Short mmCIF file of C-alpha atoms in Angstrom, two decimals:
data_model
loop_
_atom_site.label_atom_id
_atom_site.label_comp_id
_atom_site.label_asym_id
_atom_site.label_seq_id
_atom_site.Cartn_x
_atom_site.Cartn_y
_atom_site.Cartn_z
CA MET A 1 -35.73 -28.08 25.66
CA GLN A 2 -34.57 -31.46 24.41
CA LEU A 3 -32.01 -31.63 21.61
CA SER A 4 -32.94 -33.30 18.33
CA ILE A 5 -31.16 -36.51 17.33
CA GLN A 6 -29.05 -34.51 14.85
CA GLU A 7 -28.13 -31.94 17.52
CA GLN A 8 -27.21 -34.71 19.96
CA LEU A 9 -24.92 -36.27 17.34
CA GLN A 10 -23.33 -32.90 16.55
CA HIS A 11 -22.67 -32.45 20.28
CA VAL A 12 -20.90 -35.85 20.43
CA LEU A 13 -18.83 -35.07 17.32
CA GLN A 14 -17.68 -31.80 18.92
CA ALA A 15 -16.99 -33.54 22.25
CA ARG A 16 -14.89 -36.20 20.47
CA HIS A 17 -12.78 -33.46 18.86
CA ASN A 18 -12.42 -31.57 22.16
CA HIS A 19 -11.38 -34.70 24.09
CA LEU A 20 -8.85 -35.62 21.40
CA MET A 21 -7.27 -32.16 21.41
CA ALA A 22 -7.16 -32.06 25.24
CA GLY A 23 -5.88 -35.63 25.60
CA ASN A 24 -8.79 -36.50 27.88
CA ARG A 25 -8.73 -40.32 27.92
CA GLU A 26 -11.53 -40.73 30.46
CA ALA A 27 -13.96 -38.44 28.66
CA MET A 28 -13.09 -39.97 25.27
CA ASN A 29 -13.61 -43.47 26.65
CA GLU A 30 -17.16 -42.46 27.67
CA LEU A 31 -17.94 -41.79 23.99
CA LEU A 32 -16.85 -45.26 22.80
CA THR A 33 -19.00 -48.37 22.42
CA PRO A 34 -17.78 -51.55 24.16
CA ASN A 35 -16.77 -53.02 20.77
CA PHE A 36 -15.13 -49.86 19.41
CA SER A 37 -12.69 -50.37 16.54
CA PHE A 38 -10.40 -47.91 14.75
CA ILE A 39 -8.34 -48.62 11.64
CA ASP A 40 -5.67 -46.00 11.00
CA GLY A 41 -4.22 -44.77 7.71
CA LEU A 42 -1.58 -47.53 7.82
CA GLY A 43 -4.20 -50.28 8.17
CA ARG A 44 -3.48 -50.98 11.84
CA GLN A 45 -6.53 -51.91 13.92
CA PHE A 46 -7.07 -50.61 17.46
CA ASP A 47 -9.62 -51.52 20.11
CA ALA A 48 -10.74 -48.87 22.61
CA GLU A 49 -7.82 -49.33 24.99
CA THR A 50 -5.11 -49.28 22.33
CA TYR A 51 -6.78 -46.35 20.53
CA LEU A 52 -6.79 -44.32 23.75
CA ASP A 53 -3.15 -45.28 24.40
CA HIS A 54 -1.97 -44.43 20.89
CA TYR A 55 -4.09 -41.40 19.97
CA VAL A 56 -5.30 -39.74 23.18
CA ASP A 57 -2.64 -40.26 25.88
CA VAL A 58 -1.03 -36.83 26.42
CA ASP A 59 2.18 -38.51 27.56
CA LEU A 60 2.64 -39.94 24.04
CA ILE A 61 0.89 -37.63 21.60
CA LYS A 62 0.38 -33.87 21.46
CA TRP A 63 -2.32 -32.73 19.05
CA VAL A 64 -1.71 -29.43 17.29
CA SER A 65 -4.86 -29.52 15.16
CA SER A 66 -7.45 -31.79 13.62
CA ILE A 67 -9.51 -29.94 11.03
CA ASP A 68 -12.44 -31.41 9.12
CA GLU A 69 -12.29 -29.76 5.71
CA SER A 70 -15.61 -31.37 4.83
CA MET A 71 -18.17 -33.52 6.60
CA THR A 72 -21.16 -35.54 5.41
CA VAL A 73 -23.55 -37.07 7.94
CA GLU A 74 -26.22 -39.63 7.04
CA LEU A 75 -28.69 -40.85 9.67
CA PHE A 76 -30.26 -44.32 9.54
CA GLU A 77 -32.54 -44.59 12.59
CA THR A 78 -30.03 -45.55 15.34
CA THR A 79 -26.88 -45.41 13.18
CA ALA A 80 -25.01 -42.44 11.79
CA LEU A 81 -22.48 -42.65 8.97
CA VAL A 82 -20.02 -39.75 9.15
CA GLN A 83 -17.55 -39.11 6.34
CA THR A 84 -14.86 -36.46 6.72
CA LEU A 85 -11.89 -35.10 4.87
CA THR A 86 -9.54 -34.32 7.75
CA GLU A 87 -6.13 -32.73 8.15
CA ASP A 88 -4.32 -33.81 11.31
CA GLN A 89 -1.22 -32.26 12.81
CA PHE A 90 0.37 -33.78 15.90
CA GLN A 91 3.64 -34.56 17.60
CA TYR A 92 4.35 -38.17 18.56
CA GLY A 93 7.44 -38.29 20.74
CA THR A 94 9.94 -36.03 19.03
CA THR A 95 8.49 -36.47 15.54
CA SER A 96 5.95 -34.06 14.03
CA TYR A 97 3.31 -35.28 11.59
CA VAL A 98 0.91 -33.58 9.20
CA GLY A 99 -1.47 -35.70 7.17
CA ARG A 100 -4.73 -35.61 5.24
CA PHE A 101 -7.21 -38.45 5.60
CA ARG A 102 -10.60 -39.53 4.36
CA ILE A 103 -12.30 -40.94 7.45
CA VAL A 104 -15.47 -43.02 7.55
CA SER A 105 -17.05 -43.43 10.99
CA LEU A 106 -20.10 -45.11 12.47
CA TYR A 107 -21.94 -43.83 15.51
CA GLN A 108 -24.63 -45.79 17.35
CA LEU A 109 -27.58 -44.27 19.21
CA THR A 110 -27.80 -46.00 22.60
CA ASP A 111 -29.95 -45.54 25.71
CA THR A 112 -27.29 -43.09 26.96
CA GLY A 113 -26.93 -41.17 23.68
CA TRP A 114 -24.67 -41.39 20.65
CA LYS A 115 -21.53 -43.53 20.96
CA TRP A 116 -18.59 -43.78 18.58
CA HIS A 117 -18.41 -47.36 17.28
CA PHE A 118 -16.00 -47.49 14.33
CA SER A 119 -13.68 -45.43 12.13
CA GLN A 120 -11.40 -46.19 9.22
CA ALA A 121 -8.91 -43.62 7.98
CA THR A 122 -7.40 -43.65 4.50
CA SER A 123 -4.30 -41.54 3.99
CA LEU A 124 -4.53 -39.08 1.11
CA ASP A 125 -0.83 -38.20 1.29
CA GLN A 126 1.39 -39.42 -1.50
CA ASP A 127 4.60 -41.09 -0.43
#
């Protein structure tokens, strides 16, 4: 039985979360498009390599949790717009962080399935 397009996307969203929590760089890299771009809550832009280094490398970051409090998914043929309200908790070096973010992401349907193309996070924490 073949999965629907929506089920395939849901599978990729779950895999992305699992790879992030496990620090699995290789598996996460398989989910990224060649022109992947991520803009964090501080406005810094990362390509695939620097994203994997900064957010997935278990030698640098230890994820405690990443919880989507809400998620909206809109499909447009071969593009999916995913909006989440996310609470992240992680340890970077010896510093612990907890933050809430509104994240907008684009996923692209390719010949090999859904790939993560872009995300921009906006911090909802007040300084």
